[in-house]
């Protein structure tokens, strides 16, 4: 049974701003076409920031990116200051960390990641990142094996370390925040 939008909204209903949370979830990893018969699952536990009572996306993501980018010496300060957001495939709801897909309406948890630990399974057997990479497209394998923690935004010519994920509520096993756990 998946976590519902109502559970997330209820969990974060008294929050006005941000809180730290622990989420546990599993996602299916997309393989290359030649390996589509292989089932790879990523299991993750993450320390994240969740939000509620926020009306302006820029107040969260844009400010975090600018703070992070300002610390990277190779960035041009003018590019950091003029950083522009691109449209997303989701819309925030009244509960800011609960987002809905623009076209399907599917619910996702929006979170800024502080730290995450993951492990992989290939056809139910625990596997290393290197083993998983062998089943992916070259670009996906490169991204998987990149441990730099740096994201390069081509449009703005800015590097930063902010990691935002939108995880389908169907994939989440539990969320622990504000002294409560939903599962």
mmCIF file of N, CA and C in Angstrom, residues 44-139:
data_model
loop_
_atom_site.group_PDB
_atom_site.id
_atom_site.type_symbol
_atom_site.label_atom_id
_atom_site.label_comp_id
_atom_site.label_asym_id
_atom_site.label_seq_id
_atom_site.Cartn_x
_atom_site.Cartn_y
_atom_site.Cartn_z
ATOM 1 N N UNK A 44 16.669 3.261 -1.256
ATOM 2 C CA UNK A 44 17.309 4.452 -0.699
ATOM 3 C C UNK A 44 16.735 4.838 0.649
ATOM 4 N N UNK A 45 17.623 5.360 1.482
ATOM 5 C CA UNK A 45 17.258 6.007 2.734
ATOM 6 C C UNK A 45 17.903 7.383 2.677
ATOM 7 N N UNK A 46 17.100 8.424 2.862
ATOM 8 C CA UNK A 46 17.625 9.779 2.694
ATOM 9 C C UNK A 46 17.210 10.695 3.824
ATOM 10 N N UNK A 47 18.135 11.592 4.190
ATOM 11 C CA UNK A 47 17.849 12.698 5.092
ATOM 12 C C UNK A 47 17.563 13.882 4.187
ATOM 13 N N UNK A 48 16.367 14.425 4.300
ATOM 14 C CA UNK A 48 15.915 15.462 3.368
ATOM 15 C C UNK A 48 15.299 16.635 4.102
ATOM 16 N N UNK A 49 15.035 17.680 3.360
ATOM 17 C CA UNK A 49 14.257 18.807 3.860
ATOM 18 C C UNK A 49 12.900 18.773 3.178
ATOM 19 N N UNK A 50 11.847 18.865 3.974
ATOM 20 C CA UNK A 50 10.483 18.952 3.461
ATOM 21 C C UNK A 50 9.937 20.325 3.828
ATOM 22 N N UNK A 51 8.925 20.763 3.070
ATOM 23 C CA UNK A 51 8.438 22.141 3.200
ATOM 24 C C UNK A 51 6.916 22.197 3.219
ATOM 25 N N UNK A 52 6.409 23.210 3.899
ATOM 26 C CA UNK A 52 4.982 23.520 3.867
ATOM 27 C C UNK A 52 4.814 24.988 4.230
ATOM 28 N N UNK A 53 3.701 25.555 3.815
ATOM 29 C CA UNK A 53 3.435 26.950 4.110
ATOM 30 C C UNK A 53 4.283 27.897 3.278
ATOM 31 N N UNK A 54 4.829 27.407 2.170
ATOM 32 C CA UNK A 54 5.668 28.221 1.290
ATOM 33 C C UNK A 54 4.911 28.434 -0.011
ATOM 34 N N UNK A 55 4.851 29.642 -0.463
ATOM 35 C CA UNK A 55 4.086 29.958 -1.674
ATOM 36 C C UNK A 55 4.978 30.181 -2.894
ATOM 37 N N UNK A 56 6.246 30.503 -2.678
ATOM 38 C CA UNK A 56 7.119 30.875 -3.781
ATOM 39 C C UNK A 56 8.237 29.854 -3.957
ATOM 40 N N UNK A 57 8.227 29.154 -5.091
ATOM 41 C CA UNK A 57 9.246 28.162 -5.409
ATOM 42 C C UNK A 57 10.645 28.771 -5.318
ATOM 43 N N UNK A 58 10.784 30.021 -5.746
ATOM 44 C CA UNK A 58 12.082 30.686 -5.729
ATOM 45 C C UNK A 58 12.622 30.797 -4.310
ATOM 46 N N UNK A 59 11.734 30.928 -3.349
ATOM 47 C CA UNK A 59 12.166 31.052 -1.960
ATOM 48 C C UNK A 59 12.885 29.803 -1.484
ATOM 49 N N UNK A 60 12.652 28.687 -2.126
ATOM 50 C CA UNK A 60 13.264 27.435 -1.696
ATOM 51 C C UNK A 60 14.417 27.046 -2.618
ATOM 52 N N UNK A 61 14.095 26.621 -3.819
ATOM 53 C CA UNK A 61 15.098 26.053 -4.711
ATOM 54 C C UNK A 61 16.089 27.090 -5.233
ATOM 55 N N UNK A 62 15.608 28.197 -5.748
ATOM 56 C CA UNK A 62 16.489 29.204 -6.324
ATOM 57 C C UNK A 62 17.462 29.741 -5.283
ATOM 58 N N UNK A 63 16.978 30.031 -4.099
ATOM 59 C CA UNK A 63 17.857 30.542 -3.043
ATOM 60 C C UNK A 63 18.913 29.503 -2.662
ATOM 61 N N UNK A 64 18.519 28.231 -2.593
ATOM 62 C CA UNK A 64 19.480 27.173 -2.251
ATOM 63 C C UNK A 64 20.546 27.030 -3.337
ATOM 64 N N UNK A 65 20.135 27.091 -4.596
ATOM 65 C CA UNK A 65 21.091 26.983 -5.702
ATOM 66 C C UNK A 65 22.071 28.153 -5.675
ATOM 67 N N UNK A 66 21.566 29.352 -5.489
ATOM 68 C CA UNK A 66 22.441 30.518 -5.471
ATOM 69 C C UNK A 66 23.441 30.459 -4.316
ATOM 70 N N UNK A 67 22.994 30.014 -3.135
ATOM 71 C CA UNK A 67 23.908 29.883 -1.990
ATOM 72 C C UNK A 67 24.995 28.861 -2.302
ATOM 73 N N UNK A 68 24.580 27.729 -2.837
ATOM 74 C CA UNK A 68 25.524 26.665 -3.162
ATOM 75 C C UNK A 68 26.494 27.097 -4.259
ATOM 76 N N UNK A 69 25.980 27.686 -5.335
ATOM 77 C CA UNK A 69 26.806 28.095 -6.475
ATOM 78 C C UNK A 69 27.813 29.169 -6.082
ATOM 79 N N UNK A 70 27.444 30.041 -5.165
ATOM 80 C CA UNK A 70 28.344 31.108 -4.730
ATOM 81 C C UNK A 70 29.597 30.553 -4.059
ATOM 82 N N UNK A 71 29.535 29.340 -3.558
ATOM 83 C CA UNK A 71 30.674 28.714 -2.877
ATOM 84 C C UNK A 71 31.626 28.011 -3.841
ATOM 85 N N UNK A 72 31.239 27.880 -5.101
ATOM 86 C CA UNK A 72 32.074 27.200 -6.084
ATOM 87 C C UNK A 72 32.833 28.254 -6.876
ATOM 88 N N UNK A 73 34.143 28.290 -6.689
ATOM 89 C CA UNK A 73 34.982 29.354 -7.245
ATOM 90 C C UNK A 73 34.946 29.443 -8.763
ATOM 91 N N UNK A 74 34.733 28.324 -9.452
ATOM 92 C CA UNK A 74 34.764 28.335 -10.918
ATOM 93 C C UNK A 74 33.532 29.002 -11.539
ATOM 94 N N UNK A 75 32.496 29.263 -10.742
ATOM 95 C CA UNK A 75 31.296 29.926 -11.264
ATOM 96 C C UNK A 75 31.526 31.415 -11.473
ATOM 97 N N UNK A 76 30.906 31.950 -12.506
ATOM 98 C CA UNK A 76 30.899 33.386 -12.750
ATOM 99 C C UNK A 76 29.805 33.983 -11.861
ATOM 100 N N UNK A 77 30.166 34.960 -11.032
ATOM 101 C CA UNK A 77 29.207 35.551 -10.089
ATOM 102 C C UNK A 77 27.982 36.133 -10.782
ATOM 103 N N UNK A 78 28.165 36.710 -11.956
ATOM 104 C CA UNK A 78 27.034 37.276 -12.697
ATOM 105 C C UNK A 78 26.062 36.175 -13.110
ATOM 106 N N UNK A 79 26.581 35.016 -13.515
ATOM 107 C CA UNK A 79 25.721 33.887 -13.882
ATOM 108 C C UNK A 79 24.950 33.373 -12.678
ATOM 109 N N UNK A 80 25.607 33.332 -11.531
ATOM 110 C CA UNK A 80 24.938 32.880 -10.308
ATOM 111 C C UNK A 80 23.783 33.822 -9.974
ATOM 112 N N UNK A 81 24.038 35.110 -10.006
ATOM 113 C CA UNK A 81 23.006 36.098 -9.660
ATOM 114 C C UNK A 81 21.842 36.112 -10.644
ATOM 115 N N UNK A 82 22.130 35.817 -11.918
ATOM 116 C CA UNK A 82 21.061 35.859 -12.921
ATOM 117 C C UNK A 82 20.456 34.476 -13.189
ATOM 118 N N UNK A 83 20.754 33.502 -12.343
ATOM 119 C CA UNK A 83 20.251 32.131 -12.505
ATOM 120 C C UNK A 83 18.730 32.152 -12.676
ATOM 121 N N UNK A 84 18.249 31.488 -13.715
ATOM 122 C CA UNK A 84 16.809 31.432 -13.981
ATOM 123 C C UNK A 84 16.323 29.992 -13.917
ATOM 124 N N UNK A 85 15.175 29.820 -13.328
ATOM 125 C CA UNK A 85 14.563 28.496 -13.252
ATOM 126 C C UNK A 85 13.905 28.149 -14.577
ATOM 127 N N UNK A 86 13.898 26.867 -14.889
ATOM 128 C CA UNK A 86 13.178 26.394 -16.068
ATOM 129 C C UNK A 86 11.849 25.798 -15.605
ATOM 130 N N UNK A 87 10.860 25.763 -16.468
ATOM 131 C CA UNK A 87 9.573 25.172 -16.074
ATOM 132 C C UNK A 87 9.745 23.703 -15.666
ATOM 133 N N UNK A 88 8.939 23.282 -14.715
ATOM 134 C CA UNK A 88 8.983 21.899 -14.238
ATOM 135 C C UNK A 88 7.803 21.112 -14.787
ATOM 136 N N UNK A 89 7.862 19.808 -14.640
ATOM 137 C CA UNK A 89 6.794 18.915 -15.088
ATOM 138 C C UNK A 89 5.757 18.708 -13.995
ATOM 139 N N UNK A 90 5.898 19.427 -12.891
ATOM 140 C CA UNK A 90 4.981 19.270 -11.764
ATOM 141 C C UNK A 90 4.547 20.630 -11.230
ATOM 142 N N UNK A 91 3.446 20.597 -10.465
ATOM 143 C CA UNK A 91 2.942 21.783 -9.777
ATOM 144 C C UNK A 91 2.912 21.503 -8.283
ATOM 145 N N UNK A 92 3.316 22.495 -7.501
ATOM 146 C CA UNK A 92 3.228 22.372 -6.043
ATOM 147 C C UNK A 92 1.767 22.494 -5.625
ATOM 148 N N UNK A 93 1.413 21.773 -4.575
ATOM 149 C CA UNK A 93 0.070 21.853 -4.017
ATOM 150 C C UNK A 93 0.097 22.794 -2.817
ATOM 151 N N UNK A 94 -1.009 22.873 -2.101
ATOM 152 C CA UNK A 94 -1.042 23.684 -0.874
ATOM 153 C C UNK A 94 0.027 23.226 0.111
ATOM 154 N N UNK A 95 0.296 21.924 0.158
ATOM 155 C CA UNK A 95 1.400 21.369 0.946
ATOM 156 C C UNK A 95 2.609 21.375 0.009
ATOM 157 N N UNK A 96 3.541 22.296 0.207
ATOM 158 C CA UNK A 96 4.603 22.573 -0.761
ATOM 159 C C UNK A 96 5.403 21.336 -1.171
ATOM 160 N N UNK A 97 5.671 20.420 -0.247
ATOM 161 C CA UNK A 97 6.461 19.228 -0.588
ATOM 162 C C UNK A 97 5.642 18.141 -1.272
ATOM 163 N N UNK A 98 4.383 18.389 -1.482
ATOM 164 C CA UNK A 98 3.542 17.466 -2.238
ATOM 165 C C UNK A 98 3.291 18.110 -3.597
ATOM 166 N N UNK A 99 3.755 17.432 -4.656
ATOM 167 C CA UNK A 99 3.588 17.975 -6.006
ATOM 168 C C UNK A 99 2.813 16.983 -6.862
ATOM 169 N N UNK A 100 2.155 17.515 -7.892
ATOM 170 C CA UNK A 100 1.395 16.679 -8.813
ATOM 171 C C UNK A 100 1.942 16.840 -10.222
ATOM 172 N N UNK A 101 2.013 15.726 -10.934
ATOM 173 C CA UNK A 101 2.452 15.741 -12.332
ATOM 174 C C UNK A 101 1.499 16.610 -13.138
ATOM 175 N N UNK A 102 2.050 17.481 -13.991
ATOM 176 C CA UNK A 102 1.228 18.415 -14.781
ATOM 177 C C UNK A 102 0.201 17.725 -15.662
ATOM 178 N N UNK A 103 0.543 16.565 -16.220
ATOM 179 C CA UNK A 103 -0.357 15.907 -17.160
ATOM 180 C C UNK A 103 -1.153 14.768 -16.539
ATOM 181 N N UNK A 104 -0.521 13.957 -15.692
ATOM 182 C CA UNK A 104 -1.210 12.778 -15.167
ATOM 183 C C UNK A 104 -1.875 13.022 -13.819
ATOM 184 N N UNK A 105 -1.414 14.039 -13.086
ATOM 185 C CA UNK A 105 -1.951 14.298 -11.761
ATOM 186 C C UNK A 105 -1.350 13.408 -10.684
ATOM 187 N N UNK A 106 -0.419 12.520 -11.052
ATOM 188 C CA UNK A 106 0.205 11.623 -10.072
ATOM 189 C C UNK A 106 0.929 12.435 -8.993
ATOM 190 N N UNK A 107 0.902 11.917 -7.770
ATOM 191 C CA UNK A 107 1.475 12.623 -6.625
ATOM 192 C C UNK A 107 2.922 12.202 -6.367
ATOM 193 N N UNK A 108 3.744 13.207 -6.049
ATOM 194 C CA UNK A 108 5.164 13.007 -5.766
ATOM 195 C C UNK A 108 5.534 13.803 -4.522
ATOM 196 N N UNK A 109 6.601 13.357 -3.856
ATOM 197 C CA UNK A 109 7.154 14.083 -2.721
ATOM 198 C C UNK A 109 8.330 14.911 -3.219
ATOM 199 N N UNK A 110 8.273 16.226 -3.036
ATOM 200 C CA UNK A 110 9.341 17.148 -3.411
ATOM 201 C C UNK A 110 10.228 17.333 -2.191
ATOM 202 N N UNK A 111 11.543 17.072 -2.330
ATOM 203 C CA UNK A 111 12.456 17.193 -1.197
ATOM 204 C C UNK A 111 13.825 17.655 -1.666
ATOM 205 N N UNK A 112 14.486 18.437 -0.829
ATOM 206 C CA UNK A 112 15.893 18.766 -1.043
ATOM 207 C C UNK A 112 16.697 17.793 -0.195
ATOM 208 N N UNK A 113 17.646 17.133 -0.845
ATOM 209 C CA UNK A 113 18.416 16.076 -0.194
ATOM 210 C C UNK A 113 19.641 16.632 0.521
ATOM 211 N N UNK A 114 19.842 16.160 1.751
ATOM 212 C CA UNK A 114 21.040 16.483 2.519
ATOM 213 C C UNK A 114 22.038 15.339 2.429
ATOM 214 N N UNK A 115 21.530 14.106 2.529
ATOM 215 C CA UNK A 115 22.379 12.919 2.496
ATOM 216 C C UNK A 115 21.504 11.736 2.138
ATOM 217 N N UNK A 116 22.064 10.812 1.362
ATOM 218 C CA UNK A 116 21.310 9.608 1.007
ATOM 219 C C UNK A 116 22.248 8.415 0.933
ATOM 220 N N UNK A 117 21.734 7.281 1.330
ATOM 221 C CA UNK A 117 22.443 6.012 1.195
ATOM 222 C C UNK A 117 21.555 5.090 0.382
ATOM 223 N N UNK A 118 22.168 4.397 -0.575
ATOM 224 C CA UNK A 118 21.401 3.526 -1.452
ATOM 225 C C UNK A 118 22.138 2.219 -1.674
ATOM 226 N N UNK A 119 21.362 1.215 -2.018
ATOM 227 C CA UNK A 119 21.945 -0.026 -2.518
ATOM 228 C C UNK A 119 21.054 -0.524 -3.641
ATOM 229 N N UNK A 120 21.611 -1.389 -4.457
ATOM 230 C CA UNK A 120 20.921 -1.870 -5.655
ATOM 231 C C UNK A 120 20.740 -3.374 -5.599
ATOM 232 N N UNK A 121 19.698 -3.821 -6.293
ATOM 233 C CA UNK A 121 19.469 -5.252 -6.495
ATOM 234 C C UNK A 121 19.251 -5.490 -7.985
ATOM 235 N N UNK A 122 19.937 -6.494 -8.514
ATOM 236 C CA UNK A 122 19.733 -6.939 -9.882
ATOM 237 C C UNK A 122 19.028 -8.281 -9.806
ATOM 238 N N UNK A 123 17.812 -8.337 -10.319
ATOM 239 C CA UNK A 123 16.984 -9.541 -10.248
ATOM 240 C C UNK A 123 16.955 -10.126 -8.835
ATOM 241 N N UNK A 124 16.826 -9.234 -7.836
ATOM 242 C CA UNK A 124 16.680 -9.646 -6.441
ATOM 243 C C UNK A 124 17.972 -9.915 -5.696
ATOM 244 N N UNK A 125 19.124 -9.743 -6.346
ATOM 245 C CA UNK A 125 20.421 -9.999 -5.705
ATOM 246 C C UNK A 125 21.154 -8.671 -5.553
ATOM 247 N N UNK A 126 21.641 -8.399 -4.330
ATOM 248 C CA UNK A 126 22.349 -7.151 -4.069
ATOM 249 C C UNK A 126 23.526 -7.007 -5.031
ATOM 250 N N UNK A 127 23.716 -5.783 -5.558
ATOM 251 C CA UNK A 127 24.751 -5.544 -6.558
ATOM 252 C C UNK A 127 25.417 -4.185 -6.339
ATOM 253 N N UNK A 128 26.631 -4.044 -6.862
ATOM 254 C CA UNK A 128 27.375 -2.788 -6.769
ATOM 255 C C UNK A 128 26.918 -1.817 -7.850
ATOM 256 N N UNK A 129 27.285 -0.552 -7.685
ATOM 257 C CA UNK A 129 26.984 0.454 -8.706
ATOM 258 C C UNK A 129 27.637 0.071 -10.036
ATOM 259 N N UNK A 130 28.853 -0.447 -9.965
ATOM 260 C CA UNK A 130 29.571 -0.815 -11.186
ATOM 261 C C UNK A 130 28.833 -1.920 -11.933
ATOM 262 N N UNK A 131 28.292 -2.895 -11.202
ATOM 263 C CA UNK A 131 27.534 -3.976 -11.836
ATOM 264 C C UNK A 131 26.265 -3.421 -12.475
ATOM 265 N N UNK A 132 25.592 -2.510 -11.788
ATOM 266 C CA UNK A 132 24.375 -1.894 -12.315
ATOM 267 C C UNK A 132 24.698 -1.093 -13.572
ATOM 268 N N UNK A 133 25.796 -0.342 -13.554
ATOM 269 C CA UNK A 133 26.177 0.510 -14.684
ATOM 270 C C UNK A 133 26.313 -0.292 -15.978
ATOM 271 N N UNK A 134 26.703 -1.543 -15.878
ATOM 272 C CA UNK A 134 26.880 -2.383 -17.072
ATOM 273 C C UNK A 134 25.570 -2.614 -17.823
ATOM 274 N N UNK A 135 24.441 -2.417 -17.169
ATOM 275 C CA UNK A 135 23.128 -2.651 -17.786
ATOM 276 C C UNK A 135 22.447 -1.365 -18.266
ATOM 277 N N UNK A 136 23.101 -0.234 -18.099
ATOM 278 C CA UNK A 136 22.501 1.062 -18.425
ATOM 279 C C UNK A 136 23.032 1.615 -19.744
ATOM 280 N N UNK A 137 22.388 2.663 -20.228
ATOM 281 C CA UNK A 137 22.927 3.371 -21.382
ATOM 282 C C UNK A 137 24.234 4.040 -20.946
ATOM 283 N N UNK A 138 25.121 4.369 -21.876
ATOM 284 C CA UNK A 138 26.386 5.001 -21.488
ATOM 285 C C UNK A 138 26.193 6.289 -20.669
ATOM 286 N N UNK A 139 25.237 7.134 -21.048
ATOM 287 C CA UNK A 139 25.038 8.390 -20.307
ATOM 288 C C UNK A 139 24.488 8.124 -18.904
#
